[in-house]
Coordinates of C-alpha atoms in Angstrom, one line a residue:
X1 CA 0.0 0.0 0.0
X2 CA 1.5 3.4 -1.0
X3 CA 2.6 5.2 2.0
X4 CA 0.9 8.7 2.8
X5 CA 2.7 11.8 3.5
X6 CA 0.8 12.0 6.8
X7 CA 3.0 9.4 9.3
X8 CA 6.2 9.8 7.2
X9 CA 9.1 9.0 9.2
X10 CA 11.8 8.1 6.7
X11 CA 12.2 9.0 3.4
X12 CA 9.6 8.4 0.9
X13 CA 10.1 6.6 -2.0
X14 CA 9.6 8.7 -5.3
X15 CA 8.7 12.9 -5.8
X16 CA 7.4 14.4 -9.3
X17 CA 7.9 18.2 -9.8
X18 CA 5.7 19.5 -12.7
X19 CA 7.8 22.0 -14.7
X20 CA 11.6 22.3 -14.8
X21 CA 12.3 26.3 -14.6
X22 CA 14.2 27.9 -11.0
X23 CA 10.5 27.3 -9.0
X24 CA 11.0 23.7 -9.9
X25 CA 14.7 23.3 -10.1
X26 CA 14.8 25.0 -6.5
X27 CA 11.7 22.5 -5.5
X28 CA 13.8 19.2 -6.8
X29 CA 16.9 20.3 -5.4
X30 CA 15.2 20.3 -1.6
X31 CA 12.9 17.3 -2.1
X32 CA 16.1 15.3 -2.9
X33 CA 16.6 15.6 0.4
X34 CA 13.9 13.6 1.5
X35 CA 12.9 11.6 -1.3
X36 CA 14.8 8.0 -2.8
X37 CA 14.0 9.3 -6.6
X38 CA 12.8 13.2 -7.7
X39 CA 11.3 13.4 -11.2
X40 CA 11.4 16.9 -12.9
X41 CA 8.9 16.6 -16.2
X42 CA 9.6 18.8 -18.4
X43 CA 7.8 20.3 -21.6
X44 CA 10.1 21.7 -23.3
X45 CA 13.7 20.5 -24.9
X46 CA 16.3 21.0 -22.3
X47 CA 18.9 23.4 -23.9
X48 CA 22.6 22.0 -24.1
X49 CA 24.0 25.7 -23.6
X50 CA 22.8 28.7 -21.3
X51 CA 19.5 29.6 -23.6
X52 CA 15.8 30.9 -23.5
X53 CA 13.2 28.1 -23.1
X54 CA 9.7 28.5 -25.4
X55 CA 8.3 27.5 -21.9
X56 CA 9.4 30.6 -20.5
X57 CA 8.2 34.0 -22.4
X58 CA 9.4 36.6 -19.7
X59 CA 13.1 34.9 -20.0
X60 CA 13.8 37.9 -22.1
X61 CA 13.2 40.3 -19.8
X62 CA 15.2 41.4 -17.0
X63 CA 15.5 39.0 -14.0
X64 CA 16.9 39.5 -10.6
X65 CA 16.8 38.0 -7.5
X66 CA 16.4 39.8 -4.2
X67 CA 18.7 39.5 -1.2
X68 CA 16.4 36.9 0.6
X69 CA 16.5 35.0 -2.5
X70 CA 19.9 35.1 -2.7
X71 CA 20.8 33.7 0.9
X72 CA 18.2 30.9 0.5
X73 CA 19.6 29.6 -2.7
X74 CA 23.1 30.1 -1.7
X75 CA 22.4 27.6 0.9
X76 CA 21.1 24.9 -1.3
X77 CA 23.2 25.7 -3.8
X78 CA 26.3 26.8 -2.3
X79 CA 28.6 29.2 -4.5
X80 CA 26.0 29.6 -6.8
X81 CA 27.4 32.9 -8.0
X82 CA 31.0 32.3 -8.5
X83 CA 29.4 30.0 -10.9
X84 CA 27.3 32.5 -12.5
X85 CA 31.0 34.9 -11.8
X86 CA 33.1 31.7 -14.0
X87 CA 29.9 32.1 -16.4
X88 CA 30.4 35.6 -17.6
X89 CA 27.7 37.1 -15.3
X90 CA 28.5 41.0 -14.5
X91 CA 29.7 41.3 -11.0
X92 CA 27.3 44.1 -9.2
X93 CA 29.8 44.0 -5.8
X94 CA 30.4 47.6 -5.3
X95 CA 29.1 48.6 -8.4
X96 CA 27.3 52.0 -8.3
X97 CA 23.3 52.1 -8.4
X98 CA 22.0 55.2 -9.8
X99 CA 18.6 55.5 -7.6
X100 CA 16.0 58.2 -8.8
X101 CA 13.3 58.6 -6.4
X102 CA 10.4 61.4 -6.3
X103 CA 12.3 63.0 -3.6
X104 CA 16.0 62.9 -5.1
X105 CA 18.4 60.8 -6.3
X106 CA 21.1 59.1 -4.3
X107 CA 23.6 56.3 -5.0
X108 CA 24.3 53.0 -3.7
X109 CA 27.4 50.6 -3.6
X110 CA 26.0 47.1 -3.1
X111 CA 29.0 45.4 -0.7
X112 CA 27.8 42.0 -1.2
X113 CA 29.2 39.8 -3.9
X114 CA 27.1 38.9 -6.3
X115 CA 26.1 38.7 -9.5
X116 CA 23.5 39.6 -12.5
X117 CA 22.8 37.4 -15.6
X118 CA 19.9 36.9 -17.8
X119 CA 17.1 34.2 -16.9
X120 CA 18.4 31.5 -19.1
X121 CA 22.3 31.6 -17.3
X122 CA 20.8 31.6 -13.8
X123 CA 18.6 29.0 -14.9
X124 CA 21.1 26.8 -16.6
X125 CA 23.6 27.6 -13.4
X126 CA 20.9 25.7 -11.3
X127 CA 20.0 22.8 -13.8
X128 CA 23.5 22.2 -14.1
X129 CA 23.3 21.7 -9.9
X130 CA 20.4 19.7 -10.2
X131 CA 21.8 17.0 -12.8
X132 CA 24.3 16.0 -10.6
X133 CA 22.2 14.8 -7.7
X134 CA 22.6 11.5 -8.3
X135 CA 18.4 10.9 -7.1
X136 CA 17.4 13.8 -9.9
X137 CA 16.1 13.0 -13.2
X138 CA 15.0 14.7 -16.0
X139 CA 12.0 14.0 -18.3
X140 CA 11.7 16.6 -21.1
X141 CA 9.5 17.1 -24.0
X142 CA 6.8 15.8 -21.4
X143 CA 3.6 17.0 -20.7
X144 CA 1.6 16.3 -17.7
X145 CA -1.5 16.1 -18.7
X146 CA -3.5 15.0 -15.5
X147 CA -3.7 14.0 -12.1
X148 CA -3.9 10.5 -10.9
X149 CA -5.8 10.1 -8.0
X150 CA -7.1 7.8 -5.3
X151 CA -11.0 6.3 -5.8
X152 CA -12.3 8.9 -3.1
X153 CA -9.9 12.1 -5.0
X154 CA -8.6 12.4 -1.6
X155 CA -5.0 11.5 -2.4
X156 CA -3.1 12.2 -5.4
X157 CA -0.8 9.0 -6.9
X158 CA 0.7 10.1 -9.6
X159 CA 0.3 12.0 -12.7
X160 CA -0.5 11.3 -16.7
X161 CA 2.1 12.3 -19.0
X162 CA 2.1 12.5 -22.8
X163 CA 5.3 12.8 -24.6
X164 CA 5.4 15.8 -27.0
X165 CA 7.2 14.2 -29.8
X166 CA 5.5 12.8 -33.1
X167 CA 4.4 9.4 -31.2
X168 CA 2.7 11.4 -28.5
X169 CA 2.9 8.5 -26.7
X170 CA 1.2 8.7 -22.9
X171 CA 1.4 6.9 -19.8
X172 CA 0.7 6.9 -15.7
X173 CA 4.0 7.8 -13.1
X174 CA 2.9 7.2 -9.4
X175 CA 4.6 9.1 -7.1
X176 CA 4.0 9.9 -3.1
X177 CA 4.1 13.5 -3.7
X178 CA 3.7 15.6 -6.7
X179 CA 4.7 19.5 -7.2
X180 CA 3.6 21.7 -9.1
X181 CA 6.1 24.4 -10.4
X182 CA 4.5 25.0 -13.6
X183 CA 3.7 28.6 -13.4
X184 CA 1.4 31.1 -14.8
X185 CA 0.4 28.1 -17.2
X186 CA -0.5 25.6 -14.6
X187 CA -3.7 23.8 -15.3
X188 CA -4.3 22.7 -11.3
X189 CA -7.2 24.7 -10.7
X190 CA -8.7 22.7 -13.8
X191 CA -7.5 19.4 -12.5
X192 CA -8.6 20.7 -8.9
X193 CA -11.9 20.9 -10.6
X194 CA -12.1 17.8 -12.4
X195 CA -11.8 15.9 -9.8
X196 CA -15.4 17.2 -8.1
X197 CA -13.6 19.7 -5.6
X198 CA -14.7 23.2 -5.2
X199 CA -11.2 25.6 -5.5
X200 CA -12.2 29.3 -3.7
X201 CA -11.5 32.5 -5.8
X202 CA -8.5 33.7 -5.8
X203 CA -7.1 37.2 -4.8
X204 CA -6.5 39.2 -7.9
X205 CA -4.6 42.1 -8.4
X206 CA -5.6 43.7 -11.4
X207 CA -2.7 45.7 -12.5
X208 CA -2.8 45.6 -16.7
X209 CA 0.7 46.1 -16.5
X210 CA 3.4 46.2 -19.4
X211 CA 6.9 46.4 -19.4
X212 CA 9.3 46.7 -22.6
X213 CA 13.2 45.4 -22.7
X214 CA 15.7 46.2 -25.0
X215 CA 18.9 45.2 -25.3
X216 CA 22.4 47.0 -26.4
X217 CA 25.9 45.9 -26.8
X218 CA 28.1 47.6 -24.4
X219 CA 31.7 48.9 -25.2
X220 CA 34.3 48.4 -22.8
X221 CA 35.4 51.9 -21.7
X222 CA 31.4 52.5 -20.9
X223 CA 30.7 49.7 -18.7
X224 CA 34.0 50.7 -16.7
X225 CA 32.5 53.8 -15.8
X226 CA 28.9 52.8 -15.8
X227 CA 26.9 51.4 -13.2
X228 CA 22.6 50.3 -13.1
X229 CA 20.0 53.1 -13.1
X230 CA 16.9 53.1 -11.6
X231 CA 14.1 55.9 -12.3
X232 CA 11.2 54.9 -10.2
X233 CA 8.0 55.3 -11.3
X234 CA 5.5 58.2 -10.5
X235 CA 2.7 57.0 -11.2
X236 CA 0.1 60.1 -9.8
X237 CA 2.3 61.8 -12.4
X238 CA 1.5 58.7 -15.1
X239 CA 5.7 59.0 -15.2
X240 CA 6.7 54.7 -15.5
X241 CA 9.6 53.1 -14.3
X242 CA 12.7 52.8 -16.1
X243 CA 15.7 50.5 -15.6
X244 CA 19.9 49.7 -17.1
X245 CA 21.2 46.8 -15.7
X246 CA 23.9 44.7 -17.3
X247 CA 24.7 41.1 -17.8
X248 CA 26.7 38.3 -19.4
X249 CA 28.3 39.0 -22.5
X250 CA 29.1 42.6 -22.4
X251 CA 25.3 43.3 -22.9
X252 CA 22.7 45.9 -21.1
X253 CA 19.1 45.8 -20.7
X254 CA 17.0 48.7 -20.9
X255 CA 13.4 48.2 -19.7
X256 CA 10.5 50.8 -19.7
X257 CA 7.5 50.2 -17.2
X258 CA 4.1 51.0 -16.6
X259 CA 0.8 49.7 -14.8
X260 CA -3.4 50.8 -15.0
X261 CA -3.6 50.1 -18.6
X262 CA -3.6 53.7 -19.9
X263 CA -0.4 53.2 -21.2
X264 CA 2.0 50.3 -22.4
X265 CA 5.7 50.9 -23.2
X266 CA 6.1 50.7 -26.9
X267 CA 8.0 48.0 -28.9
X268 CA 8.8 50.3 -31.5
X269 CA 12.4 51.6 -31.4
X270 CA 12.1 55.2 -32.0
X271 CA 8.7 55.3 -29.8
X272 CA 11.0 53.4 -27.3
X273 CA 13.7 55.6 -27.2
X274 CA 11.9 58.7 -26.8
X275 CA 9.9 56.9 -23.9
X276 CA 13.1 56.5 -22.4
X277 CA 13.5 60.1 -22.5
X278 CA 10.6 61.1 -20.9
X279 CA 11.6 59.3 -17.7
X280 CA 11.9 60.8 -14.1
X281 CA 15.7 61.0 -15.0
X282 CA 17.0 62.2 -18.1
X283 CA 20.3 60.5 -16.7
X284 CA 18.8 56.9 -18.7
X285 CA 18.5 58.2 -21.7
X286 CA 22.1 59.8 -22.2
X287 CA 23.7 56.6 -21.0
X288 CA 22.0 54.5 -23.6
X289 CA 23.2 57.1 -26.3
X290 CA 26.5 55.2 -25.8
X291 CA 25.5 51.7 -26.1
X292 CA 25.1 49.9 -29.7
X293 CA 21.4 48.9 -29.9
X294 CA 20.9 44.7 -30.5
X295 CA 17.6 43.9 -32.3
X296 CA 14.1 45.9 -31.3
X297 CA 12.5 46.3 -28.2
X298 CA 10.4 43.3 -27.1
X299 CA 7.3 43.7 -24.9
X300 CA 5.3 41.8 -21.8
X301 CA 1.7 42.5 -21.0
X302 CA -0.5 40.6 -18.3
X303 CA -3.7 41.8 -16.9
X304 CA -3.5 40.5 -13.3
X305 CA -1.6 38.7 -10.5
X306 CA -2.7 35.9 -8.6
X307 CA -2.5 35.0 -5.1
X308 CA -4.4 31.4 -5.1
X309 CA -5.9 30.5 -1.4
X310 CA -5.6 26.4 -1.8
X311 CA -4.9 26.7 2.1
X312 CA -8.6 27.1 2.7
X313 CA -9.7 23.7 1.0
X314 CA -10.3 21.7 4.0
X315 CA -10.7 18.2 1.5
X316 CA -6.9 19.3 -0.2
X317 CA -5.8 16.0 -1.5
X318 CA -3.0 14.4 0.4
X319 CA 0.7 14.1 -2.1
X320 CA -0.1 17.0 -3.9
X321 CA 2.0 20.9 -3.2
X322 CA 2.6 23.7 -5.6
X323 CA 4.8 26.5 -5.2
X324 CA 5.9 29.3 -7.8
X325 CA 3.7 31.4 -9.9
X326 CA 1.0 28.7 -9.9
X327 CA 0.4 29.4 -6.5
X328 CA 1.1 33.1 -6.3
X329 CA 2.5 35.1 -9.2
X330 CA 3.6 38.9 -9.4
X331 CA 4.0 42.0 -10.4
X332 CA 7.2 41.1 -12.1
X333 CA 8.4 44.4 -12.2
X334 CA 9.4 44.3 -8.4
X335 CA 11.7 41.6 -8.5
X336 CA 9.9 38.9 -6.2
X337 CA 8.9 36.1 -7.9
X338 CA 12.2 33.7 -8.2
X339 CA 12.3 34.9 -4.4
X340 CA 9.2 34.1 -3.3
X341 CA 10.1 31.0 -5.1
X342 CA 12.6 30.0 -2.4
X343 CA 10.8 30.7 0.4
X344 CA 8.0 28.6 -0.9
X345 CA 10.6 25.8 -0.9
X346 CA 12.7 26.3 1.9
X347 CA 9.5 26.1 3.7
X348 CA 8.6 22.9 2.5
X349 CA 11.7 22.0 3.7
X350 CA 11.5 23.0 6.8
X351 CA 7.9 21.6 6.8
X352 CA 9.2 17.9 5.9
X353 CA 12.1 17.9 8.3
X354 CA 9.6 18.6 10.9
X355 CA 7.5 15.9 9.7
X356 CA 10.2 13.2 10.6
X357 CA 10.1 13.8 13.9
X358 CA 6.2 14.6 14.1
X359 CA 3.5 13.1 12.1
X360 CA 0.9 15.8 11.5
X361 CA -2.4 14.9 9.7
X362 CA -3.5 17.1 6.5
X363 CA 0.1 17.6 6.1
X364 CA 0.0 19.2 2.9
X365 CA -2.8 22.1 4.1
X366 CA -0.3 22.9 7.0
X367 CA 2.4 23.5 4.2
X368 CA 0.4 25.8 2.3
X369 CA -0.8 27.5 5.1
X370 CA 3.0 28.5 6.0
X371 CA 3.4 29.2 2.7
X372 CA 1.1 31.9 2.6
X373 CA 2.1 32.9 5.8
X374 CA 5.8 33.3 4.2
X375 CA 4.6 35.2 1.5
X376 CA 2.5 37.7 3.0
X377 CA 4.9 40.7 3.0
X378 CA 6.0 40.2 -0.9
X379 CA 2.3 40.2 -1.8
X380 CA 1.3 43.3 0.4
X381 CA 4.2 45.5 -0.7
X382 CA 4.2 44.8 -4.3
X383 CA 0.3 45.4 -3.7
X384 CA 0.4 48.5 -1.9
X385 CA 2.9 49.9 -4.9
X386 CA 1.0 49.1 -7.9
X387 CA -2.4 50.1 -5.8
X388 CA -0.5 53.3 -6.7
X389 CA -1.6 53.4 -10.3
X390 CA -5.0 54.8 -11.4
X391 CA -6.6 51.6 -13.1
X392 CA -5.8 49.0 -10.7
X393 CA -8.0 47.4 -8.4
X394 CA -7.8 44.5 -5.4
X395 CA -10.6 42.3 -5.8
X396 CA -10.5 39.3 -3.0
X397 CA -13.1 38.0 -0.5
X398 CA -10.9 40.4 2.2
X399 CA -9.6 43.7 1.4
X400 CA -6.2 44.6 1.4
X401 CA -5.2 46.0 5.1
X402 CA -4.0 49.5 5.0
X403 CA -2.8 50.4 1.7
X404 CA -3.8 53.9 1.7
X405 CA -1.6 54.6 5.0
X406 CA 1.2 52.1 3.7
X407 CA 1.7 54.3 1.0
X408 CA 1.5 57.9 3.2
X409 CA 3.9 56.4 5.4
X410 CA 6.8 55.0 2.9
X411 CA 6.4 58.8 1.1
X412 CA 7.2 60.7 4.4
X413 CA 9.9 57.6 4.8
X414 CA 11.4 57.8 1.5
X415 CA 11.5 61.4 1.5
X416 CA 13.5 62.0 4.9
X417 CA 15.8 58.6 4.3
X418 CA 16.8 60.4 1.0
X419 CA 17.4 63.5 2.8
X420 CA 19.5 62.0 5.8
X421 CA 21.4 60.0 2.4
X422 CA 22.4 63.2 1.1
X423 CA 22.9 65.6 3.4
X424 CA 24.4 63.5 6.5
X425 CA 26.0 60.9 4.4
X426 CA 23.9 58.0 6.8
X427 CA 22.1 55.8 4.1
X428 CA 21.2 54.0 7.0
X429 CA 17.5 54.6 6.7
X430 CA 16.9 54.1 3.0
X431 CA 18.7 50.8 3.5
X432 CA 16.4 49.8 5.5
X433 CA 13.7 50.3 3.0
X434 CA 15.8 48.9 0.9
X435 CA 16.2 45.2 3.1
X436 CA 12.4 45.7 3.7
X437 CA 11.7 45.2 0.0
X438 CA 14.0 42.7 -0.3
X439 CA 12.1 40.6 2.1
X440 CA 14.7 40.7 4.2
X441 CA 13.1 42.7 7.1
X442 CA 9.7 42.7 7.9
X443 CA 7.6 46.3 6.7
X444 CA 6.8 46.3 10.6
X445 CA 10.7 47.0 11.1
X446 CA 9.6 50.2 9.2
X447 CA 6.4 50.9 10.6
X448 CA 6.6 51.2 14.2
X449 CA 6.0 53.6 16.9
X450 CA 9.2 54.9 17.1
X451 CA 10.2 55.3 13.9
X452 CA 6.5 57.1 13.0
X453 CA 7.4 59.7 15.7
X454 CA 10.9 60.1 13.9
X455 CA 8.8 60.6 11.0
X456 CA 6.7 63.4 12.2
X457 CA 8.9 65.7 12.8
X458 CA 5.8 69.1 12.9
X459 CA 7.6 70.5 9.4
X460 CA 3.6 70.8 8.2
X461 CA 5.4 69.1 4.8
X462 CA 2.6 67.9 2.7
X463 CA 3.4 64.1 3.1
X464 CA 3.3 65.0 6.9
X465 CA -0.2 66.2 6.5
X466 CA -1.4 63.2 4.7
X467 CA 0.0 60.5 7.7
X468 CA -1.4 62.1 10.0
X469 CA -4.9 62.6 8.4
X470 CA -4.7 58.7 7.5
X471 CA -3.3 58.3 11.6
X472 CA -6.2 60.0 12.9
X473 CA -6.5 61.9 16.7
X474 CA -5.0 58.6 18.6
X475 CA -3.1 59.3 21.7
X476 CA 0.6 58.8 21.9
X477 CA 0.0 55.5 24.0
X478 CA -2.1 53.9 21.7
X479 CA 0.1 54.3 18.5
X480 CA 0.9 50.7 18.7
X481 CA -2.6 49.5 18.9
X482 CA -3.8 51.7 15.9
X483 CA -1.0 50.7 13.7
X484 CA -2.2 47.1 14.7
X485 CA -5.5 48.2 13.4
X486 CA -4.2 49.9 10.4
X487 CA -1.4 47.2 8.7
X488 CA -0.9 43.3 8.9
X489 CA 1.1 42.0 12.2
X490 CA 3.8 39.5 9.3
X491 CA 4.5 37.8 12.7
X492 CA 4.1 34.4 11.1
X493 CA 6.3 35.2 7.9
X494 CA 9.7 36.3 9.6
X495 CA 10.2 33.8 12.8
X496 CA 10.6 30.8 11.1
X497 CA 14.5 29.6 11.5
X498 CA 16.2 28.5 8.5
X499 CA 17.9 24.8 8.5
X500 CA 21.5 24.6 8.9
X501 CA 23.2 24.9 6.0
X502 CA 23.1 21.5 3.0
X503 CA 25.0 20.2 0.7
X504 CA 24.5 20.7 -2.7

């Protein structure tokens, strides 16, 4: 009789991860850990050099990951970025960040090693990881194309697969858990469905955002001198964000974006170039006058993101997890979503080292419970910025908890940590913010009693104004309990403790 999940004490016998990109490479990497055989399926041709998949449209775009990110995959993949370093990647270790923000510009000097490449290196960095766990196998040109599931639905046993070559030939793999990593594309909620259980809406964030990338050859003598630019958006001014950045092979990415659907960032190259001028900074602009254009603009549109609320299904079927954009995608333009990636994972880890030493019934609910509990600040903050944006709208069975102060708060914030940057030389402040939206530090770090009466300082500044209307008359003594009322606790997402370090 297959074992269930639910009174696992030793390691399981065979894992299937749906989808081979970083959510599932990440996902294989940890459940090799705790599992005799791991099965990535794949659909697409694995490439034999660093290379965009057709599985993965955004690949073209610019892709980062944020500190968080970082740490968790440099523990299950240890030296990850020398790799990506011995690869070609451009080093970003004390390279200068140009930062535009509405209330000045400052710059930053990132002391960290590490590392920035397109999609398809990082990607290909972490594949190249994953082939050489000996209890990791690859199944490409594979399409899952079902669930296989108990008489009752109320455990999954393996999935249906259909080869995508000219034979199409399908077949049944059991399994004791299957993952799915498949992304945006995932069909779950329709095998959810099929299988006579009732899925609950989804949050949706709909943000009709676009974003446009293009790329540039970069001569020597420039990139010596030049570091990344960011011009943040504006978006009460309908002003979009625009990026540089640099990667492998001497080449830069340019990327124009904007959210609300009024406006999408144009593919065409001289529309694109004078978009580029019209930015916050002009600073952009006359960089890129330097660098040799490659090919034309490309473009990304997507009308919503997602945040799927499996947790809530009380009949879940046992051996079956999903983590990535199938679970919860993003606004990509904020850099979370090969971030949020790891912690999804390194929670199921923590989750099934736990489970040795305690059986726990409903096993899978509990880890996507602590999932979403994980990924409550990346969803909130990239919420509460592109809630900035005339057009787009939260639409969930709760609202979203205090957006309108959230955003009051980081202007006064932003404003005065710029200020302290420049005039006192103590970045301390914006860095901060800046470890905040890196999911590093929880937003509560930021919003606290204390630092709100730094904040108000009685200057009557117009952001000032604004906090304190969105405050209201609450006595000093009761600041903690109104900003209680006013935002999310994130108690649950930040006291988890990390296992000690793996192998890889």
């Amino acid at each position: 009789m297959k074992k269930s999940l639910t009174s696992r004490q030793s390691k399981e016998e065979k894992a299937i991860v749906i989808g081979g990109g970083i959510a599932g490479l990440l996902t294989a990497r940890i459940l090799s850990d705790h599992y005799e055989e791991v099965i990535i399926v794949e659909r697409d041709e694995l490439p034999k050099e660093p290379s965009t998949r057709s599985g993965t449209p955004q690949a073209f775009h610019p892709h980062r990951v944020l500190p968080r990110g970082s740490m968790i995959m440099e523990r299950f993949f240890p030296g990850y970025i020398e790799d990506l370093l011995e690869q070609g990647a451009h080093p970003t270790q004390n390279e200068k960040i140009s930062l535009f923000t509405p209330y000045g510009s400052l710059k930053m000097f990132p002391p960290e090693k590490n590392a920035s490449s397109s999609r398809a290196l990082l990607e290909w960095t972490f594949r190249q990881r994953v082939q050489k766990i000996s209890n990791v196998r690859f199944l490409s040109k594979q399409e899952v194309t079902g669930l296989q599931t108990s008489a009752d639905h109320k455990q999954v046993t393996g999935v249906h697969i259909k080869e995508r070559s000219e034979q199409k030939q399908e077949r049944t793999m059991t399994a004791d858990l299957v993952v799915d990593t498949s992304g945006r594309s995932s069909k779950l909620i329709k095998w959810l469905e099929s299988m006579g259980l009732e899925v609950p809406e989804p949050e949706r964030l709909k943000v009709s955002l676009g974003y446009s990338t293009r790329y540039y050859r970069v001569p020597p003598h420039i990139k010596e001198k030049r570091g990344s630019i960011i011009s943040e958006a504006q978006p009460a001014r309908g002003i979009g964000t625009g990026m540089l950045g640099f990667m492998e092979d001497n080449i830069a990415q340019t990327l124009l974006f904007s959210a609300g659907g009024a406006h999408y960032p144009s593919t065409n190259p001289e529309e694109y170039e004078k978009e580029l001028h019209e930015l916050a900074t002009p600073m952009l602009a006359e960089v890129v006058k330097e660098l040799e254009p490659i090919g034309v603009p490309r473009g990304y549109r997507t009308p919503e993101s997602v945040r799927q609320h499996f947790e809530q299904m009380e009949d879940w079927p046992s051996g079956l997890l999903v983590v990535g954009d199938a679970f919860c995608s993003f606004d990509p333009i904020h850099g979370q979503g090969m971030t949020v990636a790891a912690i999804e994972a390194e929670m199921l880890d923590i989750c099934l080292r736990e489970q040795h030493h305690t059986s726990e019934l409903n096993f899978e609910r509990k880890v996507l419970k602590r999932m979403q509990e994980a990924i409550e600040p990346a969803w909130w903050l990239s919420s509460v910025a592109d809630l900035r944006w005339k057009g787009v709208e939260h639409v969930g069975a709760k609202p979203l908890k205090g957006v309108s102060f959230a955003q009051k708060y980081f202007d006064l914030y932003v404003k005065q940590a710029v200020k302290l940057a420049n005039e006192e030389n103590n970045p301390g402040m914006f860095q901060q913010y800046f470890m905040m939206n890196a999911l590093v530090l929880s937003p509560r770090e930021i919003i606290n009693p204390r630092m709100l009466n730094m904040l108000l300082m009685g200057d009557g500044s117009r952001e000032e104004m604004q906090l304190l209307a969105e405050l209201g008359n609450v006595a000093e003594q009761q600041i903690q309990e109104r900003l209680d009322e006013l935002i999310p606790s994130f108690s649950l997402a930040f006291d988890e403790k990390a296992p000690t370090k793996t192998k890889a």
